[in-house]
mmCIF file of C-alpha atoms and ligand atoms in Angstrom:
data_model
loop_
_atom_site.group_PDB
_atom_site.id
_atom_site.type_symbol
_atom_site.label_atom_id
_atom_site.label_comp_id
_atom_site.label_asym_id
_atom_site.label_seq_id
_atom_site.Cartn_x
_atom_site.Cartn_y
_atom_site.Cartn_z
ATOM 1 C CA MET M 1 4.152 -58.810 -3.074
ATOM 2 C CA GLN M 2 5.182 -55.762 -5.186
ATOM 3 C CA GLU M 3 3.687 -53.454 -2.541
ATOM 4 C CA MET M 4 5.662 -55.201 0.228
ATOM 5 C CA SER M 5 8.861 -54.668 -1.691
ATOM 6 C CA LEU M 6 8.156 -50.945 -2.106
ATOM 7 C CA ILE M 7 7.282 -50.565 1.572
ATOM 8 C CA LYS M 8 10.632 -52.155 2.453
ATOM 9 C CA GLN M 9 12.714 -50.200 -0.029
ATOM 10 C CA ASP M 10 11.045 -46.789 0.111
ATOM 11 C CA PRO M 11 8.528 -46.496 2.943
ATOM 12 C CA ILE M 12 8.069 -42.776 2.308
ATOM 13 C CA ILE M 13 6.804 -43.227 -1.258
ATOM 14 C CA ALA M 14 4.863 -46.352 -0.222
ATOM 15 C CA ASP M 15 3.099 -44.291 2.425
ATOM 16 C CA ILE M 16 2.267 -41.495 -0.044
ATOM 17 C CA ILE M 17 0.788 -44.031 -2.474
ATOM 18 C CA ALA M 18 -1.217 -45.655 0.339
ATOM 19 C CA ARG M 19 -2.660 -42.290 1.386
ATOM 20 C CA GLU M 20 -3.536 -41.357 -2.205
ATOM 21 C CA THR M 21 -5.189 -44.773 -2.618
ATOM 22 C CA GLU M 22 -7.294 -44.044 0.435
ATOM 23 C CA ARG M 23 -8.160 -40.564 -0.867
ATOM 24 C CA GLN M 24 -9.240 -41.934 -4.240
ATOM 25 C CA SER M 25 -11.249 -44.673 -2.518
ATOM 26 C CA ASN M 26 -13.118 -42.385 -0.142
ATOM 27 C CA GLU M 27 -13.704 -39.304 -2.267
ATOM 28 C CA ILE M 28 -15.951 -38.539 -5.217
ATOM 29 C CA GLU M 29 -14.022 -37.836 -8.409
ATOM 30 C CA LEU M 30 -15.857 -35.439 -10.692
ATOM 31 C CA ILE M 31 -12.914 -34.099 -12.670
ATOM 32 C CA ALA M 32 -14.090 -34.659 -16.236
ATOM 33 C CA SER M 33 -10.650 -35.673 -17.497
ATOM 34 C CA GLU M 34 -9.949 -38.318 -14.839
ATOM 35 C CA ASN M 35 -10.875 -41.957 -14.465
ATOM 36 C CA TYR M 36 -9.918 -45.165 -12.608
ATOM 37 C CA THR M 37 -7.835 -47.606 -14.644
ATOM 38 C CA SER M 38 -8.257 -51.353 -14.272
ATOM 39 C CA LEU M 39 -5.731 -53.437 -12.360
ATOM 40 C CA ALA M 40 -4.725 -54.999 -15.701
ATOM 41 C CA VAL M 41 -3.811 -51.564 -17.104
ATOM 42 C CA ARG M 42 -1.774 -50.795 -13.980
ATOM 43 C CA ILE M 43 0.038 -54.146 -14.090
ATOM 44 C CA ALA M 44 1.121 -53.430 -17.673
ATOM 45 C CA LEU M 45 2.188 -49.911 -16.641
ATOM 46 C CA GLY M 46 4.307 -51.240 -13.791
ATOM 47 C CA SER M 47 5.911 -53.971 -15.906
ATOM 48 C CA ILE M 48 9.526 -54.466 -16.948
ATOM 49 C CA LEU M 49 8.690 -53.103 -20.398
ATOM 50 C CA THR M 50 9.718 -49.776 -18.861
ATOM 51 C CA ASN M 51 13.336 -50.981 -19.049
ATOM 52 C CA LYS M 52 13.486 -50.984 -22.841
ATOM 53 C CA TYR M 53 14.656 -48.432 -25.401
ATOM 54 C CA SER M 54 12.980 -48.748 -28.795
ATOM 55 C CA GLU M 55 13.418 -45.557 -30.770
ATOM 56 C CA GLY M 56 11.922 -46.062 -34.209
ATOM 57 C CA TYR M 57 8.910 -48.133 -35.240
ATOM 58 C CA PRO M 58 8.187 -51.893 -35.380
ATOM 59 C CA ALA M 59 10.840 -53.707 -37.453
ATOM 60 C CA LYS M 60 12.674 -50.381 -37.902
ATOM 61 C CA ARG M 61 14.285 -49.705 -34.528
ATOM 62 C CA TYR M 62 17.514 -47.987 -33.643
ATOM 63 C CA TYR M 63 18.177 -50.442 -30.768
ATOM 64 C CA GLY M 64 18.495 -54.223 -30.637
ATOM 65 C CA GLY M 65 16.307 -56.584 -28.648
ATOM 66 C CA ASN M 66 12.974 -55.187 -29.796
ATOM 67 C CA THR M 67 11.267 -58.230 -31.308
ATOM 68 C CA ILE M 68 8.921 -58.657 -28.360
ATOM 69 C CA ILE M 69 8.368 -54.918 -27.975
ATOM 70 C CA ASP M 70 7.301 -54.849 -31.645
ATOM 71 C CA GLU M 71 4.509 -57.271 -30.752
ATOM 72 C CA VAL M 72 3.274 -54.892 -28.042
ATOM 73 C CA GLU M 73 3.239 -51.869 -30.341
ATOM 74 C CA LEU M 74 1.622 -53.715 -33.244
ATOM 75 C CA LEU M 75 -1.107 -55.039 -30.965
ATOM 76 C CA ALA M 76 -1.839 -51.549 -29.595
ATOM 77 C CA ILE M 77 -2.022 -50.222 -33.175
ATOM 78 C CA GLU M 78 -4.331 -53.014 -34.373
ATOM 79 C CA ARG M 79 -6.713 -52.588 -31.438
ATOM 80 C CA ALA M 80 -6.826 -48.790 -31.812
ATOM 81 C CA LYS M 81 -7.504 -49.159 -35.553
ATOM 82 C CA GLU M 82 -10.418 -51.456 -34.841
ATOM 83 C CA LEU M 83 -11.782 -49.271 -32.048
ATOM 84 C CA PHE M 84 -11.846 -46.060 -34.085
ATOM 85 C CA SER M 85 -11.985 -47.388 -37.682
ATOM 86 C CA ALA M 86 -8.641 -45.697 -38.284
ATOM 87 C CA GLU M 87 -6.429 -46.167 -41.336
ATOM 88 C CA HIS M 88 -3.200 -45.382 -39.467
ATOM 89 C CA VAL M 89 -2.399 -45.052 -35.747
ATOM 90 C CA ASN M 90 0.708 -43.824 -33.967
ATOM 91 C CA VAL M 91 0.622 -45.116 -30.385
ATOM 92 C CA GLN M 92 3.875 -43.539 -29.199
ATOM 93 C CA ALA M 93 2.685 -39.994 -28.358
ATOM 94 C CA LEU M 94 3.462 -39.380 -24.707
ATOM 95 C CA SER M 95 0.494 -37.209 -23.818
ATOM 96 C CA GLY M 96 -2.141 -34.864 -25.221
ATOM 97 C CA SER M 97 -0.147 -31.665 -25.751
ATOM 98 C CA PRO M 98 2.897 -33.453 -27.228
ATOM 99 C CA ALA M 99 0.520 -35.339 -29.533
ATOM 100 C CA ASN M 100 -0.997 -32.058 -30.694
ATOM 101 C CA ALA M 101 2.473 -30.574 -31.150
ATOM 102 C CA ALA M 102 3.330 -33.531 -33.394
ATOM 103 C CA VAL M 103 0.129 -33.041 -35.401
ATOM 104 C CA TYR M 104 0.962 -29.377 -36.032
ATOM 105 C CA MET M 105 4.537 -30.298 -36.921
ATOM 106 C CA ALA M 106 3.304 -32.931 -39.378
ATOM 107 C CA PHE M 107 0.888 -30.644 -41.231
ATOM 108 C CA LEU M 108 2.073 -27.043 -40.752
ATOM 109 C CA GLU M 109 5.053 -24.728 -40.887
ATOM 110 C CA PRO M 110 5.626 -22.242 -38.059
ATOM 111 C CA GLY M 111 3.572 -19.131 -38.731
ATOM 112 C CA ASP M 112 0.803 -20.987 -40.587
ATOM 113 C CA LYS M 113 -2.746 -19.982 -39.794
ATOM 114 C CA VAL M 114 -4.962 -22.355 -37.768
ATOM 115 C CA LEU M 115 -8.547 -21.978 -36.568
ATOM 116 C CA GLY M 116 -9.511 -23.285 -33.104
ATOM 117 C CA LEU M 117 -12.016 -22.731 -30.279
ATOM 118 C CA ARG M 118 -11.156 -20.127 -27.623
ATOM 119 C CA LEU M 119 -9.899 -21.652 -24.360
ATOM 120 C CA ASP M 120 -12.372 -19.663 -22.266
ATOM 121 C CA HIS M 121 -15.216 -20.988 -24.437
ATOM 122 C CA GLY M 122 -14.226 -24.613 -23.784
ATOM 123 C CA GLY M 123 -11.155 -25.100 -26.012
ATOM 124 C CA HIS M 124 -7.705 -26.273 -24.907
ATOM 125 C CA LEU M 125 -4.388 -24.530 -24.255
ATOM 126 C CA SER M 126 -2.807 -26.444 -27.137
ATOM 127 C CA HIS M 127 -5.454 -25.111 -29.550
ATOM 128 C CA GLY M 128 -3.737 -21.753 -29.862
ATOM 129 C CA HIS M 129 -3.656 -20.024 -26.496
ATOM 130 C CA SER M 130 -1.070 -17.239 -26.490
ATOM 131 C CA VAL M 131 0.896 -18.651 -23.515
ATOM 132 C CA ASN M 132 1.130 -22.133 -25.091
ATOM 133 C CA PHE M 133 3.629 -23.332 -27.732
ATOM 134 C CA SER M 134 0.703 -23.568 -30.177
ATOM 135 C CA GLY M 135 -0.149 -19.878 -29.913
ATOM 136 C CA ARG M 136 3.509 -18.881 -30.024
ATOM 137 C CA LEU M 137 4.558 -20.995 -33.018
ATOM 138 C CA TYR M 138 1.447 -20.807 -35.159
ATOM 139 C CA ASN M 139 -0.886 -18.025 -36.160
ATOM 140 C CA PHE M 140 -4.101 -19.127 -34.421
ATOM 141 C CA VAL M 141 -7.388 -17.402 -35.056
ATOM 142 C CA GLN M 142 -10.307 -18.430 -32.905
ATOM 143 C CA TYR M 143 -14.025 -18.977 -32.907
ATOM 144 C CA GLY M 144 -16.279 -18.840 -29.847
ATOM 145 C CA VAL M 145 -19.607 -20.292 -28.809
ATOM 146 C CA ASP M 146 -22.881 -18.452 -29.398
ATOM 147 C CA PRO M 147 -23.384 -16.080 -26.430
ATOM 148 C CA GLU M 148 -27.098 -16.938 -26.258
ATOM 149 C CA THR M 149 -27.036 -20.723 -26.549
ATOM 150 C CA GLY M 150 -23.510 -21.541 -25.314
ATOM 151 C CA MET M 151 -23.218 -23.839 -28.350
ATOM 152 C CA ILE M 152 -20.908 -23.779 -31.331
ATOM 153 C CA ASP M 153 -22.595 -21.922 -34.162
ATOM 154 C CA MET M 154 -21.444 -23.557 -37.404
ATOM 155 C CA ALA M 155 -22.460 -20.489 -39.423
ATOM 156 C CA GLU M 156 -20.047 -18.439 -37.307
ATOM 157 C CA VAL M 157 -17.274 -21.054 -37.710
ATOM 158 C CA ARG M 158 -17.817 -20.881 -41.477
ATOM 159 C CA ARG M 159 -17.810 -17.084 -41.482
ATOM 160 C CA VAL M 160 -14.453 -16.930 -39.634
ATOM 161 C CA ALA M 161 -13.018 -19.750 -41.762
ATOM 162 C CA LEU M 162 -13.941 -18.045 -45.067
ATOM 163 C CA GLU M 163 -12.583 -14.729 -43.834
ATOM 164 C CA GLU M 164 -9.324 -16.076 -42.365
ATOM 165 C CA LYS M 165 -8.638 -19.017 -44.711
ATOM 166 C CA PRO M 166 -6.661 -21.104 -42.159
ATOM 167 C CA LYS M 167 -4.506 -24.008 -43.317
ATOM 168 C CA MET M 168 -6.044 -26.216 -40.608
ATOM 169 C CA ILE M 169 -9.299 -26.244 -38.640
ATOM 170 C CA VAL M 170 -9.253 -27.730 -35.123
ATOM 171 C CA ALA M 171 -12.398 -29.231 -33.621
ATOM 172 C CA GLY M 172 -12.576 -30.915 -30.242
ATOM 173 C CA PHE M 173 -12.612 -29.448 -26.753
ATOM 174 C CA SER M 174 -11.892 -29.629 -23.027
ATOM 175 C CA ALA M 175 -15.007 -28.063 -21.612
ATOM 176 C CA TYR M 176 -17.740 -28.302 -24.239
ATOM 177 C CA SER M 177 -20.697 -30.481 -23.420
ATOM 178 C CA ARG M 178 -22.485 -30.752 -26.758
ATOM 179 C CA GLU M 179 -22.268 -33.098 -29.735
ATOM 180 C CA ILE M 180 -19.883 -31.840 -32.367
ATOM 181 C CA ASP M 181 -20.953 -31.519 -35.997
ATOM 182 C CA TRP M 182 -17.927 -33.266 -37.538
ATOM 183 C CA ASP M 183 -19.499 -33.276 -41.007
ATOM 184 C CA GLY M 184 -20.125 -29.544 -40.718
ATOM 185 C CA PHE M 185 -16.464 -28.875 -39.832
ATOM 186 C CA LYS M 186 -15.320 -31.097 -42.680
ATOM 187 C CA ALA M 187 -17.573 -29.308 -45.195
ATOM 188 C CA ILE M 188 -16.248 -25.885 -44.121
ATOM 189 C CA ALA M 189 -12.630 -27.108 -44.314
ATOM 190 C CA ASP M 190 -13.253 -28.539 -47.788
ATOM 191 C CA GLU M 191 -14.591 -25.173 -48.988
ATOM 192 C CA ILE M 192 -11.250 -23.515 -48.210
ATOM 193 C CA GLY M 193 -8.942 -26.515 -48.696
ATOM 194 C CA ALA M 194 -7.964 -26.684 -44.985
ATOM 195 C CA PHE M 195 -6.801 -29.767 -43.092
ATOM 196 C CA THR M 196 -9.260 -31.114 -40.512
ATOM 197 C CA PHE M 197 -7.879 -31.960 -37.074
ATOM 198 C CA ALA M 198 -10.085 -33.335 -34.276
ATOM 199 C CA ASP M 199 -8.808 -33.493 -30.707
ATOM 200 C CA ILE M 200 -11.126 -36.067 -29.127
ATOM 201 C CA ALA M 201 -9.196 -36.351 -25.836
ATOM 202 C CA HIS M 202 -12.285 -35.893 -23.691
ATOM 203 C CA ILE M 203 -14.800 -37.928 -25.646
ATOM 204 C CA ALA M 204 -12.671 -40.761 -27.087
ATOM 205 C CA GLY M 205 -14.218 -43.328 -24.740
ATOM 206 C CA LEU M 206 -17.728 -42.261 -25.723
ATOM 207 C CA ILE M 207 -16.785 -42.603 -29.392
ATOM 208 C CA ALA M 208 -15.125 -45.978 -28.774
ATOM 209 C CA GLY M 209 -18.265 -46.994 -26.869
ATOM 210 C CA LYS M 210 -20.344 -46.009 -29.911
ATOM 211 C CA GLN M 211 -22.409 -43.414 -28.051
ATOM 212 C CA ILE M 212 -21.340 -40.372 -30.049
ATOM 213 C CA ALA M 213 -20.241 -39.796 -33.638
ATOM 214 C CA ASN M 214 -16.702 -40.661 -34.718
ATOM 215 C CA PRO M 215 -14.672 -38.113 -36.723
ATOM 216 C CA VAL M 216 -11.812 -40.526 -37.507
ATOM 217 C CA PRO M 217 -13.210 -41.824 -40.831
ATOM 218 C CA ILE M 218 -13.743 -38.307 -42.202
ATOM 219 C CA PHE M 219 -11.047 -36.089 -40.662
ATOM 220 C CA ASP M 220 -7.439 -35.891 -41.889
ATOM 221 C CA VAL M 221 -5.993 -36.348 -38.420
ATOM 222 C CA VAL M 222 -7.330 -37.030 -34.928
ATOM 223 C CA SER M 223 -5.509 -37.028 -31.589
ATOM 224 C CA THR M 224 -6.668 -38.318 -28.253
ATOM 225 C CA THR M 225 -5.318 -38.879 -24.806
ATOM 226 C CA THR M 226 -5.862 -42.390 -23.521
ATOM 227 C CA HIS M 227 -6.599 -41.689 -19.861
ATOM 228 C CA LYS M 228 -9.914 -39.847 -19.798
ATOM 229 C CA THR M 229 -13.195 -41.473 -20.883
ATOM 230 C CA LEU M 230 -11.069 -44.115 -22.640
ATOM 231 C CA ARG M 231 -9.905 -45.282 -19.175
ATOM 232 C CA GLY M 232 -6.364 -46.231 -20.114
ATOM 233 C CA PRO M 233 -2.930 -45.108 -18.940
ATOM 234 C CA ARG M 234 -1.781 -41.479 -19.097
ATOM 235 C CA GLY M 235 -0.717 -41.074 -22.738
ATOM 236 C CA ALA M 236 -1.981 -40.317 -26.231
ATOM 237 C CA ILE M 237 -2.347 -41.623 -29.778
ATOM 238 C CA ILE M 238 -2.631 -39.975 -33.183
ATOM 239 C CA MET M 239 -4.855 -41.365 -35.942
ATOM 240 C CA CYS M 240 -4.772 -40.255 -39.556
ATOM 241 C CA LYS M 241 -5.431 -41.216 -43.153
ATOM 242 C CA GLU M 242 -2.868 -43.665 -44.538
ATOM 243 C CA LYS M 243 -1.565 -40.980 -46.908
ATOM 244 C CA TYR M 244 -0.384 -38.944 -43.888
ATOM 245 C CA ALA M 245 1.080 -41.912 -41.955
ATOM 246 C CA LYS M 246 4.703 -41.185 -42.775
ATOM 247 C CA GLN M 247 4.610 -37.487 -41.902
ATOM 248 C CA VAL M 248 2.747 -38.136 -38.640
ATOM 249 C CA ASN M 249 5.193 -40.871 -37.592
ATOM 250 C CA ARG M 250 8.171 -38.688 -38.459
ATOM 251 C CA ALA M 251 6.730 -35.787 -36.468
ATOM 252 C CA VAL M 252 6.360 -37.995 -33.361
ATOM 253 C CA PHE M 253 9.786 -39.647 -33.770
ATOM 254 C CA PRO M 254 12.304 -38.183 -34.440
ATOM 255 C CA GLY M 255 10.436 -34.856 -34.630
ATOM 256 C CA MET M 256 9.137 -34.498 -31.086
ATOM 257 C CA GLN M 257 10.228 -37.485 -29.033
ATOM 258 C CA GLY M 258 12.957 -40.016 -28.439
ATOM 259 C CA GLY M 259 12.141 -43.514 -27.200
ATOM 260 C CA PRO M 260 8.521 -44.485 -26.664
ATOM 261 C CA HIS M 261 7.366 -45.660 -23.221
ATOM 262 C CA ASP M 262 6.784 -49.328 -24.007
ATOM 263 C CA ASN M 263 5.151 -50.085 -20.655
ATOM 264 C CA VAL M 264 2.611 -47.355 -21.439
ATOM 265 C CA THR M 265 2.108 -48.723 -24.953
ATOM 266 C CA ALA M 266 1.295 -52.119 -23.415
ATOM 267 C CA ALA M 267 -1.137 -50.488 -20.991
ATOM 268 C CA LYS M 268 -2.772 -48.647 -23.919
ATOM 269 C CA ALA M 269 -3.193 -52.012 -25.677
ATOM 270 C CA VAL M 270 -4.848 -53.449 -22.552
ATOM 271 C CA ALA M 271 -7.215 -50.459 -22.314
ATOM 272 C CA PHE M 272 -8.106 -50.697 -26.026
ATOM 273 C CA GLY M 273 -8.842 -54.390 -25.499
ATOM 274 C CA GLU M 274 -11.180 -53.469 -22.636
ATOM 275 C CA ALA M 275 -12.860 -50.774 -24.743
ATOM 276 C CA LEU M 276 -13.499 -53.286 -27.551
ATOM 277 C CA LYS M 277 -15.694 -55.367 -25.221
ATOM 278 C CA PRO M 278 -19.489 -54.894 -25.411
ATOM 279 C CA GLU M 279 -19.618 -53.860 -21.719
ATOM 280 C CA PHE M 280 -17.651 -50.734 -22.599
ATOM 281 C CA GLN M 281 -20.575 -49.576 -24.730
ATOM 282 C CA GLU M 282 -22.849 -49.911 -21.722
ATOM 283 C CA TYR M 283 -20.279 -48.055 -19.593
ATOM 284 C CA SER M 284 -20.192 -45.182 -22.119
ATOM 285 C CA ARG M 285 -23.981 -45.029 -22.291
ATOM 286 C CA GLN M 286 -24.156 -44.821 -18.505
ATOM 287 C CA ILE M 287 -21.533 -42.031 -18.363
ATOM 288 C CA ILE M 288 -23.768 -39.854 -20.555
ATOM 289 C CA SER M 289 -26.921 -40.805 -18.723
ATOM 290 C CA ASN M 290 -25.235 -39.928 -15.410
ATOM 291 C CA ALA M 291 -24.015 -36.570 -16.745
ATOM 292 C CA LYS M 292 -27.555 -35.724 -17.910
ATOM 293 C CA ALA M 293 -28.966 -36.750 -14.509
ATOM 294 C CA LEU M 294 -26.366 -34.667 -12.651
ATOM 295 C CA ALA M 295 -27.066 -31.645 -14.867
ATOM 296 C CA GLN M 296 -30.834 -31.995 -14.384
ATOM 297 C CA SER M 297 -30.534 -32.349 -10.598
ATOM 298 C CA LEU M 298 -28.447 -29.162 -10.448
ATOM 299 C CA ILE M 299 -30.864 -27.324 -12.744
ATOM 300 C CA ASN M 300 -33.686 -28.408 -10.410
ATOM 301 C CA LYS M 301 -31.774 -26.770 -7.565
ATOM 302 C CA GLY M 302 -31.540 -23.480 -9.488
ATOM 303 C CA TYR M 303 -28.058 -23.715 -11.016
ATOM 304 C CA GLY M 304 -27.312 -22.642 -14.554
ATOM 305 C CA ILE M 305 -25.578 -25.124 -16.843
ATOM 306 C CA VAL M 306 -23.666 -23.708 -19.814
ATOM 307 C CA SER M 307 -25.640 -24.528 -23.001
ATOM 308 C CA GLY M 308 -28.504 -25.750 -20.798
ATOM 309 C CA GLY M 309 -27.344 -29.357 -20.471
ATOM 310 C CA THR M 310 -25.031 -31.997 -21.857
ATOM 311 C CA ASP M 311 -24.718 -34.594 -24.612
ATOM 312 C CA ASN M 312 -21.503 -36.103 -23.264
ATOM 313 C CA HIS M 313 -19.660 -36.811 -20.016
ATOM 314 C CA LEU M 314 -19.264 -33.249 -18.731
ATOM 315 C CA LEU M 315 -21.146 -30.159 -17.714
ATOM 316 C CA VAL M 316 -20.032 -26.649 -16.830
ATOM 317 C CA VAL M 317 -21.999 -25.236 -13.899
ATOM 318 C CA ASP M 318 -22.492 -21.470 -13.836
ATOM 319 C CA LEU M 319 -22.207 -20.401 -10.190
ATOM 320 C CA SER M 320 -23.392 -16.818 -10.690
ATOM 321 C CA VAL M 321 -26.633 -17.679 -8.888
ATOM 322 C CA LEU M 322 -24.688 -18.158 -5.614
ATOM 323 C CA ASN M 323 -22.348 -15.261 -6.268
ATOM 324 C CA ILE M 324 -19.261 -17.388 -5.570
ATOM 325 C CA GLY M 325 -16.278 -18.044 -7.813
ATOM 326 C CA GLY M 326 -15.104 -21.358 -9.246
ATOM 327 C CA LYS M 327 -12.036 -21.358 -7.024
ATOM 328 C CA GLU M 328 -14.062 -21.031 -3.798
ATOM 329 C CA ALA M 329 -16.449 -23.707 -5.060
ATOM 330 C CA GLU M 330 -13.553 -26.035 -5.893
ATOM 331 C CA GLN M 331 -12.156 -25.511 -2.375
ATOM 332 C CA ALA M 332 -15.494 -25.986 -0.614
ATOM 333 C CA LEU M 333 -16.088 -29.210 -2.534
ATOM 334 C CA GLU M 334 -12.571 -30.455 -1.825
ATOM 335 C CA ALA M 335 -13.289 -29.916 1.873
ATOM 336 C CA VAL M 336 -16.110 -32.487 1.662
ATOM 337 C CA GLY M 337 -14.166 -34.946 -0.494
ATOM 338 C CA ILE M 338 -15.489 -34.014 -3.936
ATOM 339 C CA SER M 339 -12.887 -33.164 -6.599
ATOM 340 C CA VAL M 340 -13.903 -30.783 -9.383
ATOM 341 C CA SER M 341 -12.077 -28.293 -11.564
ATOM 342 C CA ARG M 342 -12.888 -24.600 -11.758
ATOM 343 C CA SER M 343 -13.878 -23.488 -15.243
ATOM 344 C CA THR M 344 -14.539 -20.337 -17.178
ATOM 345 C CA ILE M 345 -17.989 -19.826 -18.630
ATOM 346 C CA PRO M 346 -18.248 -18.243 -22.103
ATOM 347 C CA ASN M 347 -17.458 -14.492 -21.938
ATOM 348 C CA ASP M 348 -16.665 -14.890 -18.243
ATOM 349 C CA PRO M 349 -16.601 -11.580 -16.361
ATOM 350 C CA LYS M 350 -14.337 -13.170 -13.713
ATOM 351 C CA PRO M 351 -10.597 -13.925 -14.094
ATOM 352 C CA PRO M 352 -9.346 -17.444 -15.071
ATOM 353 C CA LEU M 353 -7.900 -18.092 -11.589
ATOM 354 C CA ASN M 354 -11.312 -17.615 -10.022
ATOM 355 C CA PRO M 355 -13.781 -17.968 -12.904
ATOM 356 C CA SER M 356 -17.574 -18.182 -12.708
ATOM 357 C CA GLY M 357 -17.956 -21.922 -13.108
ATOM 358 C CA VAL M 358 -16.926 -25.441 -12.221
ATOM 359 C CA ARG M 359 -16.640 -28.318 -14.675
ATOM 360 C CA LEU M 360 -18.046 -31.668 -13.553
ATOM 361 C CA GLY M 361 -17.657 -35.021 -15.276
ATOM 362 C CA THR M 362 -19.029 -38.499 -14.715
ATOM 363 C CA PRO M 363 -16.462 -40.980 -16.197
ATOM 364 C CA ALA M 364 -14.880 -41.854 -12.824
ATOM 365 C CA VAL M 365 -18.057 -42.178 -10.749
ATOM 366 C CA THR M 366 -19.550 -44.320 -13.525
ATOM 367 C CA THR M 367 -16.531 -46.638 -13.386
ATOM 368 C CA ARG M 368 -17.343 -47.113 -9.678
ATOM 369 C CA GLY M 369 -20.804 -48.312 -10.711
ATOM 370 C CA MET M 370 -22.788 -45.241 -9.698
ATOM 371 C CA LYS M 371 -26.031 -44.508 -11.540
ATOM 372 C CA GLU M 372 -28.648 -41.741 -11.893
ATOM 373 C CA ILE M 373 -29.858 -42.080 -8.292
ATOM 374 C CA GLU M 374 -26.349 -41.468 -6.971
ATOM 375 C CA MET M 375 -26.078 -38.405 -9.252
ATOM 376 C CA GLU M 376 -29.045 -36.908 -7.407
ATOM 377 C CA LYS M 377 -27.262 -37.514 -4.109
ATOM 378 C CA ILE M 378 -24.063 -35.966 -5.447
ATOM 379 C CA ALA M 379 -25.961 -32.885 -6.692
ATOM 380 C CA SER M 380 -27.377 -32.513 -3.202
ATOM 381 C CA PHE M 381 -23.894 -32.817 -1.605
ATOM 382 C CA ILE M 382 -22.646 -30.130 -4.015
ATOM 383 C CA ASP M 383 -25.535 -27.780 -3.321
ATOM 384 C CA ARG M 384 -25.294 -28.185 0.456
ATOM 385 C CA ALA M 385 -21.487 -27.782 0.460
ATOM 386 C CA LEU M 386 -21.577 -24.626 -1.661
ATOM 387 C CA LYS M 387 -24.332 -23.053 0.413
ATOM 388 C CA GLY M 388 -22.687 -24.117 3.692
ATOM 389 C CA LYS M 389 -19.102 -23.471 2.627
ATOM 390 C CA ASP M 390 -18.339 -21.375 5.719
ATOM 391 C CA ASP M 391 -19.908 -23.779 8.218
ATOM 392 C CA VAL M 392 -17.425 -26.421 9.389
ATOM 393 C CA ARG M 393 -20.170 -28.507 10.975
ATOM 394 C CA VAL M 394 -22.097 -28.749 7.690
ATOM 395 C CA LEU M 395 -18.939 -29.579 5.723
ATOM 396 C CA THR M 396 -17.930 -32.300 8.206
ATOM 397 C CA GLU M 397 -21.377 -33.859 7.995
ATOM 398 C CA ILE M 398 -21.319 -33.927 4.173
ATOM 399 C CA LYS M 399 -17.783 -35.341 4.119
ATOM 400 C CA ALA M 400 -18.983 -38.322 6.184
ATOM 401 C CA GLU M 401 -21.905 -38.869 3.775
ATOM 402 C CA VAL M 402 -19.536 -38.675 0.771
ATOM 403 C CA LYS M 403 -17.279 -41.311 2.335
ATOM 404 C CA SER M 404 -20.174 -43.572 3.102
ATOM 405 C CA LEU M 405 -21.478 -43.331 -0.506
ATOM 406 C CA CYS M 406 -17.987 -44.134 -1.814
ATOM 407 C CA GLN M 407 -17.801 -47.185 0.411
ATOM 408 C CA GLU M 408 -20.964 -48.531 -1.209
ATOM 409 C CA PHE M 409 -19.086 -48.379 -4.556
ATOM 410 C CA PRO M 410 -15.531 -49.572 -3.825
ATOM 411 C CA LEU M 411 -12.748 -49.139 -6.355
ATOM 412 C CA SER M 412 -11.336 -52.317 -7.846
ATOM 413 C CA LEU M 413 -7.775 -52.026 -6.606
HETATM 414 N N1 LIG W 1 -6.151 -31.109 -18.352
HETATM 415 C C1 LIG W 1 -7.124 -31.692 -19.222
HETATM 416 C C2 LIG W 1 -8.507 -31.417 -18.772
HETATM 417 O O1 LIG W 1 -8.738 -31.409 -17.585
HETATM 418 O O2 LIG W 1 -9.374 -31.217 -19.590
HETATM 419 C C3 LIG W 1 -6.946 -31.312 -20.629
HETATM 420 O O3 LIG W 1 -5.621 -31.415 -20.993
#
């Protein structure tokens, strides 16, 4: 019904959406930060809640007519609190980087010193990269992973922290595949009186699904996007101790943003409701099991995996063995219907536009219902496509096999 109306009113956009639906249905999604939302999440996203303005917070709005909207926001807050054992949650942050900007604004003054992980070692742009607002407004100093193990060395984090005495320590990453020692970060921060900030954007679903440790009860402030492993709409939330609630809320509105996107808030509430169900724990367990199986299958084929494996949903494959760059690999895999993102490896000798690795993630394929056996097949597709990247016949053959595997695991549209 809604689709018919779009086709009638704007056939060009309707056609684009139809083609993207077909692409998502028939291709393998291995981008670690992507997932497939449920129909319920998408119905909330497409609802008339998008028509409303509600600057402010429940019962304290700057516009009339918000009684029902207040119910939506309060429900999203309650569910997020339960999911992460949080004292306070702001559900209005529009996305990951704006959420992080609000966190910095709530706890720091421009020029303050912050400690975060280097982007090329698995960190995130908003954790202090020089081209990002974070690196321009704040004085970021950075730690890296151990060159031998590819893992964060807490002794090194402590050494840098004691030397630099930052006002805040950031933990949480975009391309790091190992468990994070939250208690270790907290202990180091306590030694120097620094705030602790965890960005759990990538692993929030695995924490909600009780498969990996939760920093929310011990850290001062935690941000997460809602659309990655958490499988909700594109957006973010910020969680903090009750004593910081006011400053975090003020940083989001009126500090960073105007009106919240109430349709997105409703979709977040739906996703949190889904994540509170016991089946989400099984989903999270399977994501990790699939990532381990994919890593092992690639290791068996001779590929290097940064840090030697994974404890979460992602892995960074070192392509040096094939002597091809991440960009060529990304393109070869796209040609067979497999989406991945190029990635630096620690101390990468190659440039960021064509680094030495690709990052793979299993949240989306796990949502489709794929298991370890399919990960072996996917590893074989990847290996054959990379080795046959210049042979159109080989690529065409693999593309047909990818489509046929996808059709065994249809998306719920
Ligand atoms: N772009 C996201 C990712 O792919 O990790 C992080 O913001």
